[in-house]
Coordinates of C-alpha atoms and ligand atoms in Angstrom, one line a residue:
M1 CA 14.5 -0.1 -8.6
H2 CA 14.0 -0.3 -4.9
E3 CA 17.0 -1.2 -2.7
V4 CA 16.8 -2.7 0.7
K5 CA 20.1 -2.8 2.6
V6 CA 20.5 -5.7 5.1
N7 CA 23.0 -4.4 7.7
L8 CA 24.9 -7.3 9.1
G9 CA 28.4 -5.8 9.5
E10 CA 30.8 -7.5 7.1
R11 CA 28.0 -9.7 5.9
S12 CA 25.8 -6.8 4.8
Y13 CA 24.2 -6.8 1.4
V14 CA 21.7 -5.1 -0.8
V15 CA 18.4 -6.5 -2.0
T16 CA 17.5 -4.9 -5.4
I17 CA 13.9 -5.2 -6.3
G18 CA 12.6 -4.1 -9.7
R19 CA 10.8 -4.9 -12.9
G20 CA 13.5 -6.3 -15.2
A21 CA 16.2 -6.4 -12.4
I22 CA 17.4 -9.8 -13.6
S23 CA 19.4 -8.1 -16.4
Q24 CA 21.4 -6.2 -13.8
I25 CA 22.9 -9.4 -12.2
G26 CA 26.3 -9.2 -13.9
Q27 CA 26.7 -5.5 -12.9
I28 CA 25.6 -6.2 -9.4
V29 CA 28.0 -9.1 -9.0
T30 CA 31.0 -7.1 -10.2
S31 CA 30.1 -4.2 -8.0
V32 CA 30.5 -6.6 -5.0
R33 CA 33.5 -8.6 -6.1
H34 CA 34.6 -9.8 -9.5
P35 CA 34.5 -13.7 -9.3
S36 CA 36.9 -16.0 -11.2
M37 CA 33.7 -17.6 -12.5
A38 CA 30.0 -17.7 -11.7
V39 CA 28.1 -21.0 -11.6
V40 CA 24.3 -20.5 -12.1
V41 CA 22.4 -23.3 -10.3
S42 CA 18.8 -23.7 -11.6
N43 CA 16.2 -26.2 -12.5
P44 CA 15.0 -27.1 -16.0
T45 CA 12.0 -24.8 -16.1
V46 CA 13.6 -21.7 -14.7
A47 CA 16.8 -22.3 -16.7
R48 CA 14.8 -22.4 -19.9
L49 CA 12.9 -19.2 -19.0
Y50 CA 15.7 -17.1 -17.5
G51 CA 19.0 -18.9 -17.8
D52 CA 20.1 -17.1 -21.0
E53 CA 19.3 -13.7 -19.6
V54 CA 21.4 -14.3 -16.5
L55 CA 24.3 -15.7 -18.5
S56 CA 24.3 -12.9 -21.0
S57 CA 24.2 -10.3 -18.1
L58 CA 27.2 -12.0 -16.5
S59 CA 29.0 -12.2 -19.8
D60 CA 28.3 -8.5 -20.5
A61 CA 29.9 -7.7 -17.2
G62 CA 33.0 -9.8 -18.1
I63 CA 32.2 -12.8 -15.9
R64 CA 32.5 -16.3 -17.2
G65 CA 29.2 -18.0 -16.3
E66 CA 28.2 -21.7 -16.5
L67 CA 24.8 -23.2 -15.9
V68 CA 24.2 -26.2 -13.7
V69 CA 20.7 -27.7 -13.8
V70 CA 19.3 -29.9 -11.1
A71 CA 15.9 -31.6 -10.8
A72 CA 13.0 -29.4 -9.7
G73 CA 11.0 -29.8 -6.5
E74 CA 11.2 -30.3 -2.7
R75 CA 12.2 -33.9 -3.2
S76 CA 15.4 -32.8 -4.8
K77 CA 16.4 -30.6 -1.8
T78 CA 18.7 -33.4 -0.6
L79 CA 22.4 -34.0 0.1
A80 CA 22.5 -36.1 -3.0
T81 CA 21.6 -33.1 -5.1
V82 CA 24.1 -30.9 -3.3
R83 CA 26.7 -33.6 -4.1
R84 CA 25.8 -33.2 -7.8
V85 CA 26.4 -29.4 -7.4
Y86 CA 29.8 -30.0 -5.8
D87 CA 30.7 -32.4 -8.6
A88 CA 29.8 -29.8 -11.2
L89 CA 31.8 -27.1 -9.3
L90 CA 34.8 -29.4 -9.3
D91 CA 34.4 -30.3 -13.0
L92 CA 34.3 -26.6 -13.8
K93 CA 37.4 -26.1 -11.6
V94 CA 35.8 -23.5 -9.5
D95 CA 38.2 -22.1 -6.9
R96 CA 37.6 -20.1 -3.8
S97 CA 37.2 -16.9 -5.7
G98 CA 34.3 -18.4 -7.7
A99 CA 30.7 -17.7 -7.0
V100 CA 27.3 -19.5 -7.0
V101 CA 24.2 -17.8 -8.4
A102 CA 20.9 -19.4 -7.3
L103 CA 18.3 -18.9 -10.0
G104 CA 14.9 -20.3 -9.0
G105 CA 12.6 -20.8 -6.1
G106 CA 13.3 -21.5 -2.5
V107 CA 14.4 -25.1 -3.2
I108 CA 17.2 -23.9 -5.5
G109 CA 18.1 -21.0 -3.2
D110 CA 18.4 -23.3 -0.1
L111 CA 20.4 -26.1 -1.8
A112 CA 22.7 -23.9 -4.0
G113 CA 23.2 -21.7 -0.9
F114 CA 24.2 -24.7 1.2
A115 CA 26.5 -25.9 -1.6
A116 CA 28.1 -22.4 -1.6
A117 CA 28.4 -22.4 2.2
T118 CA 30.3 -25.6 2.3
Y119 CA 32.2 -25.9 -1.0
M120 CA 35.9 -25.2 -0.1
R121 CA 34.6 -23.9 3.3
G122 CA 32.4 -21.3 1.7
I123 CA 32.4 -19.3 -1.5
D124 CA 30.3 -16.2 -2.6
F125 CA 26.7 -16.7 -3.3
Y126 CA 24.0 -14.6 -5.0
Q127 CA 20.3 -15.1 -4.9
V128 CA 18.1 -14.5 -8.0
P129 CA 14.7 -15.7 -6.7
T130 CA 12.0 -16.3 -9.3
T131 CA 9.0 -17.5 -7.1
L132 CA 7.0 -15.1 -5.0
L133 CA 7.8 -17.3 -1.9
A134 CA 11.6 -17.0 -2.5
Q135 CA 11.3 -13.3 -3.3
V136 CA 9.5 -12.4 -0.1
D137 CA 11.2 -14.8 2.2
A138 CA 13.7 -17.6 1.3
S139 CA 16.2 -15.4 -0.6
V140 CA 16.8 -13.0 2.3
G141 CA 18.4 -13.9 5.6
G142 CA 21.0 -16.5 4.9
K143 CA 19.4 -19.7 5.9
T144 CA 20.5 -22.5 3.6
G145 CA 20.0 -26.2 3.8
V146 CA 18.5 -29.5 2.7
D147 CA 15.9 -32.0 4.0
L148 CA 16.3 -35.5 5.4
P149 CA 13.5 -38.1 5.3
Q150 CA 13.1 -37.4 9.0
G151 CA 12.6 -33.7 8.8
K152 CA 12.8 -30.4 6.9
N153 CA 16.0 -28.4 6.7
L154 CA 17.7 -30.6 9.3
I155 CA 21.0 -30.1 7.6
G156 CA 22.1 -26.5 6.9
A157 CA 24.2 -23.5 7.5
F158 CA 23.8 -19.7 7.8
H159 CA 25.5 -18.2 4.7
Q160 CA 24.4 -14.8 3.7
P161 CA 24.2 -13.9 0.0
R162 CA 26.5 -11.2 -1.3
A163 CA 23.4 -9.6 -3.0
V164 CA 19.8 -10.5 -3.9
V165 CA 18.3 -9.5 -7.2
I166 CA 14.5 -9.7 -7.3
D167 CA 12.8 -9.3 -10.7
T168 CA 9.1 -9.1 -10.1
L169 CA 8.4 -9.6 -13.8
T170 CA 9.5 -13.2 -13.4
L171 CA 6.2 -13.7 -11.5
R172 CA 4.4 -13.4 -14.9
T173 CA 5.4 -17.0 -15.7
L174 CA 4.8 -18.5 -12.2
P175 CA 2.0 -21.1 -12.0
A176 CA -1.0 -19.8 -10.1
R177 CA -0.5 -22.4 -7.4
E178 CA 3.0 -21.2 -6.7
L179 CA 1.8 -17.6 -6.6
R180 CA -0.7 -18.5 -3.9
C181 CA 2.1 -20.3 -1.9
G182 CA 4.1 -17.1 -1.9
L183 CA 1.1 -15.2 -0.7
A184 CA 1.0 -17.4 2.4
E185 CA 4.4 -16.1 3.5
V186 CA 3.4 -12.5 2.6
I187 CA 0.4 -12.8 4.9
K188 CA 2.6 -14.3 7.5
H189 CA 4.7 -11.1 7.5
G190 CA 1.5 -9.0 8.1
I191 CA 0.3 -11.3 10.9
I192 CA 3.6 -11.4 12.8
Y193 CA 4.8 -7.8 12.3
D194 CA 2.6 -5.3 10.5
Q195 CA -1.1 -5.1 11.2
E196 CA -1.7 -2.3 8.5
F197 CA 0.1 -4.4 5.9
F198 CA -2.1 -7.4 6.9
W199 CA -5.4 -5.6 6.3
Q200 CA -4.1 -4.1 3.0
L201 CA -3.3 -7.6 1.8
E202 CA -6.8 -8.8 2.9
Q203 CA -8.4 -6.0 1.0
R204 CA -6.3 -6.5 -2.1
A205 CA -6.5 -10.3 -2.2
R206 CA -8.3 -10.3 -5.6
H207 CA -5.7 -8.0 -7.2
L208 CA -2.8 -10.0 -5.8
L209 CA -4.3 -13.3 -7.1
S210 CA -4.8 -11.7 -10.5
R211 CA -1.1 -10.6 -10.5
C212 CA -1.7 -6.9 -10.4
E213 CA 2.0 -5.8 -10.8
D214 CA 1.8 -2.8 -8.4
D215 CA 0.2 -4.9 -5.7
L216 CA 2.8 -7.7 -6.1
Y217 CA 5.6 -5.1 -6.2
H218 CA 4.4 -3.5 -2.9
A219 CA 3.9 -6.9 -1.3
V220 CA 7.5 -8.0 -2.2
C221 CA 9.1 -4.7 -1.1
R222 CA 7.2 -4.6 2.3
S223 CA 7.9 -8.3 3.0
V224 CA 11.6 -7.9 2.3
E225 CA 11.7 -4.8 4.6
I226 CA 10.0 -6.8 7.4
K227 CA 12.3 -9.8 6.9
R228 CA 15.3 -7.4 6.9
D229 CA 14.2 -5.8 10.2
V230 CA 13.9 -9.2 11.9
V231 CA 17.1 -10.7 10.5
Q232 CA 19.1 -7.6 11.3
A233 CA 17.9 -7.8 14.9
D234 CA 18.7 -11.5 15.3
E235 CA 20.7 -13.0 12.4
R236 CA 21.2 -16.5 14.0
E237 CA 17.8 -16.9 15.5
S238 CA 18.6 -16.7 19.2
G239 CA 15.4 -14.7 19.8
L240 CA 13.3 -12.5 17.6
R241 CA 13.9 -14.3 14.3
A242 CA 11.9 -17.2 15.6
I243 CA 8.7 -15.2 14.9
L244 CA 9.3 -15.9 11.2
N245 CA 8.5 -19.6 12.1
F246 CA 4.8 -18.8 12.7
G247 CA 2.9 -21.6 10.9
H248 CA 6.1 -23.5 10.2
T249 CA 6.3 -26.0 13.1
I250 CA 3.0 -27.6 12.1
G251 CA 3.5 -26.7 8.5
H252 CA 6.9 -28.6 8.3
A253 CA 5.3 -31.6 10.1
V254 CA 2.5 -31.6 7.4
E255 CA 5.2 -31.7 4.7
V256 CA 7.2 -34.5 6.3
V257 CA 4.2 -36.7 7.1
T258 CA 2.8 -36.3 3.5
G259 CA 6.2 -37.1 2.0
Y260 CA 7.1 -33.6 0.7
G261 CA 4.7 -34.3 -2.2
K262 CA 1.0 -33.6 -1.4
Y263 CA 1.3 -30.0 -0.2
R264 CA 3.6 -27.3 -1.5
H265 CA 5.6 -25.5 1.3
G266 CA 3.4 -22.4 1.2
E267 CA 0.2 -24.6 1.5
A268 CA 1.6 -26.5 4.4
V269 CA 2.5 -23.2 6.1
A270 CA -1.0 -21.9 5.4
I271 CA -2.5 -24.9 7.2
G272 CA 0.1 -24.5 10.0
M273 CA -0.8 -20.8 10.5
V274 CA -4.5 -21.6 10.9
A275 CA -3.8 -24.4 13.5
E276 CA -1.2 -22.3 15.3
A277 CA -3.5 -19.2 15.5
F278 CA -6.1 -21.6 17.0
I279 CA -3.6 -22.6 19.7
A280 CA -2.7 -18.9 20.3
E281 CA -6.4 -18.1 21.0
R282 CA -7.4 -21.3 22.8
E283 CA -4.4 -21.3 25.1
G284 CA -5.0 -17.6 26.0
Y285 CA -1.8 -16.2 24.4
A286 CA -3.7 -14.0 22.0
E287 CA -5.0 -10.7 23.4
E288 CA -7.7 -10.5 20.7
P289 CA -9.4 -13.1 18.4
V290 CA -6.9 -14.2 15.8
A291 CA -8.0 -17.7 14.7
E292 CA -10.9 -16.7 12.5
V293 CA -9.2 -13.6 11.1
V294 CA -6.1 -15.7 10.0
A295 CA -8.3 -18.5 8.6
Q296 CA -10.4 -16.0 6.6
A297 CA -7.3 -14.2 5.1
I298 CA -5.8 -17.5 4.1
A299 CA -9.1 -18.7 2.5
K300 CA -9.3 -15.4 0.7
M301 CA -5.9 -16.2 -0.9
R302 CA -7.4 -19.5 -2.0
L303 CA -5.0 -21.5 0.2
P304 CA -5.9 -24.6 2.2
V305 CA -7.0 -23.9 5.8
K306 CA -7.0 -27.5 6.9
M307 CA -5.3 -30.7 6.0
D308 CA -6.5 -33.8 4.4
A309 CA -8.4 -35.9 6.9
S310 CA -6.1 -38.9 6.2
V311 CA -3.2 -37.1 7.9
S312 CA -3.2 -38.4 11.5
P313 CA -2.6 -36.0 14.4
D314 CA -0.4 -38.6 16.1
S315 CA 2.0 -38.8 13.1
L316 CA 2.1 -35.0 13.0
L317 CA 3.0 -34.8 16.7
R318 CA 5.8 -37.2 16.2
A319 CA 7.2 -35.1 13.3
I320 CA 6.8 -31.9 15.4
E321 CA 8.9 -33.5 18.2
L322 CA 11.7 -34.1 15.7
D323 CA 11.6 -30.5 14.4
K324 CA 14.8 -28.7 15.0
K325 CA 12.9 -25.9 16.7
A326 CA 12.1 -28.2 19.6
R327 CA 14.4 -27.7 22.6
A328 CA 15.1 -30.3 25.3
G329 CA 11.9 -32.1 24.4
E330 CA 9.8 -28.9 24.7
I331 CA 7.7 -27.7 21.8
R332 CA 8.1 -24.0 21.2
L333 CA 5.8 -22.2 18.8
A334 CA 5.8 -18.7 17.4
L335 CA 2.2 -17.5 18.0
P336 CA 0.4 -14.3 17.2
T337 CA -0.6 -12.3 20.3
K338 CA -2.6 -10.0 18.0
I339 CA -2.6 -9.3 14.3
G340 CA 0.8 -7.6 13.7
R341 CA 2.5 -9.1 16.8
C342 CA 4.0 -12.4 17.6
D343 CA 6.0 -14.1 20.4
V344 CA 7.4 -17.5 21.2
F345 CA 5.7 -19.8 23.7
T346 CA 6.3 -23.3 25.1
V347 CA 3.1 -25.3 24.2
S348 CA 1.9 -28.6 25.7
R349 CA 1.4 -31.7 23.6
D350 CA -2.2 -31.7 24.6
A351 CA -2.7 -28.2 23.2
I352 CA -1.1 -29.2 20.0
C353 CA -3.2 -32.3 19.7
A354 CA -6.4 -30.3 20.3
A355 CA -5.3 -27.9 17.5
L356 CA -4.5 -30.8 15.1
E357 CA -7.9 -32.5 15.8
F358 CA -9.5 -29.1 15.2
A359 CA -7.5 -28.6 12.0
N360 CA -8.7 -32.0 10.8
S361 CA -12.3 -31.3 11.7
A362 CA -14.9 -30.4 9.1
A363 CA -15.8 -27.3 11.1
L364 CA -13.5 -25.0 9.0
Ligands
NAD1 P1 10.2 -24.2 -5.5 O1 11.6 -23.7 -5.3 O2 10.0 -25.7 -5.5 O3 9.6 -23.6 -6.8 C1 8.3 -24.0 -7.2 C2 8.2 -24.3 -8.6 O4 8.1 -23.1 -9.4 C3 9.3 -25.1 -9.2 O5 8.8 -26.2 -9.9 C4 10.0 -24.1 -10.2 O6 10.4 -24.8 -11.4 C5 8.9 -23.2 -10.6 N1 9.3 -21.8 -10.9 C6 10.1 -21.1 -10.2 N2 10.1 -19.8 -10.7 C7 9.4 -19.8 -11.8 C8 9.0 -18.8 -12.7 N3 9.4 -17.6 -12.6 N4 8.2 -19.2 -13.7 C9 7.7 -20.4 -13.8 N5 8.0 -21.4 -12.9 C10 8.8 -21.1 -11.9 O7 9.3 -23.7 -4.3 P2 9.3 -22.4 -3.4 O8 7.9 -22.3 -2.9 O9 9.9 -21.2 -4.1 O10 10.3 -22.7 -2.2 C11 10.0 -23.6 -1.2 C12 11.3 -23.9 -0.5 O11 11.8 -22.7 0.2 C13 11.1 -24.9 0.7 O12 12.1 -25.9 0.6 C14 11.2 -24.1 1.9 O13 11.7 -24.9 3.0 C15 12.2 -23.1 1.5 N6 12.2 -21.8 2.3 C16 13.4 -21.4 2.7 C17 13.4 -20.2 3.5 C18 14.7 -19.7 4.0 O14 14.8 -18.7 4.8 N7 15.9 -20.2 3.6 C19 12.3 -19.5 3.8 C20 11.1 -20.0 3.3 C21 11.0 -21.2 2.5
LIG2 N1 12.0 -18.5 7.0 C1 12.5 -18.4 8.4 C2 13.7 -17.6 8.5 O1 14.3 -17.1 7.6 O2 14.2 -17.4 9.6

């Protein structure tokens, strides 16, 4: 087992990464604080695959566990679903010493985390991420929330988990498309923070895509360390943490405009990274060529590099202007200055329009 400590004062916690780590959840929860009860929030697929293992680990540790199942998918990351979780917590008579365990991908982590952040003004929360995307990104750092039709993650709270338990063996059952989505966020970590990691990933693309366990384990461990470094330096995103948003401003707009259905989050971020790397280079923020390098790495991971031609740049720009990362009408983007380094810049609408036209063009 590999342990990564996230040092955030009284909100510090440990991320445990290992093959078979899911069976340790009960022991890990009791080592933090024995809850009056643990409510495991999951979706039907993940509950069927891993629900019993989590419940029996909790029971072995002397914790009463109950499973609450909500519908799968980004379209259920809503206030209505959170309301269903609150109702279940109340039906189960969960008090302030109860805990929520999020078992699933980033959708479950974000919405169960938000329910835990707000139920009775906040109860303990544990993350057991089962998608690559949630293991390398969403489960660490304490961002929780839900979407509105107007935009992604517009309602939310910072609520750090008490512990994160990552079992890389759960990736064996993950659909190939979801695995590729996780690889988008893994590559992002290389682009924004660690040049050597980026080139390793590039070289090992075939092995990662064929689920080589050692490659995936290394990709998860290094990604969690990078995310830990960034979150420790800037927990509430007043500065450095914004670099984690590389690819996400355009990516979120792609998700909103296409109704959270056509592209998975990781695919939209992949498209966003290509367009934003183009902006970095075209607007002179990048010290070295990055656009082609980023596009090639993304294509190697069999992720989309451009959006469907039916998505209009105008509608994307409108969605970008509503993004919560915009400030006083200014659009700020996290852009790579070189592979392994990233910074935040104010970018004109014209520059974004040019990138969106480019991203829509057949040239890629
Ligand atoms: P997801 O949660 O929708 O999961 C994808 C699918 O994989 C689901 O249908 C699920 O049933 C299935 N699945 C999950 N684990 C499985 C397994 N082991 N075996 C078989 N099937 C499995 O998608 P995601 O990509 O994990 O998460 C995307 C969400 O994460 C977005 O809402 C995004 O905004 C959010 N996110 C949050 C943060 C954060 O910091 N809070 C960071 C990145 C992304
Ligand atoms: N996924 C962006 C962040 O955690 O800040």
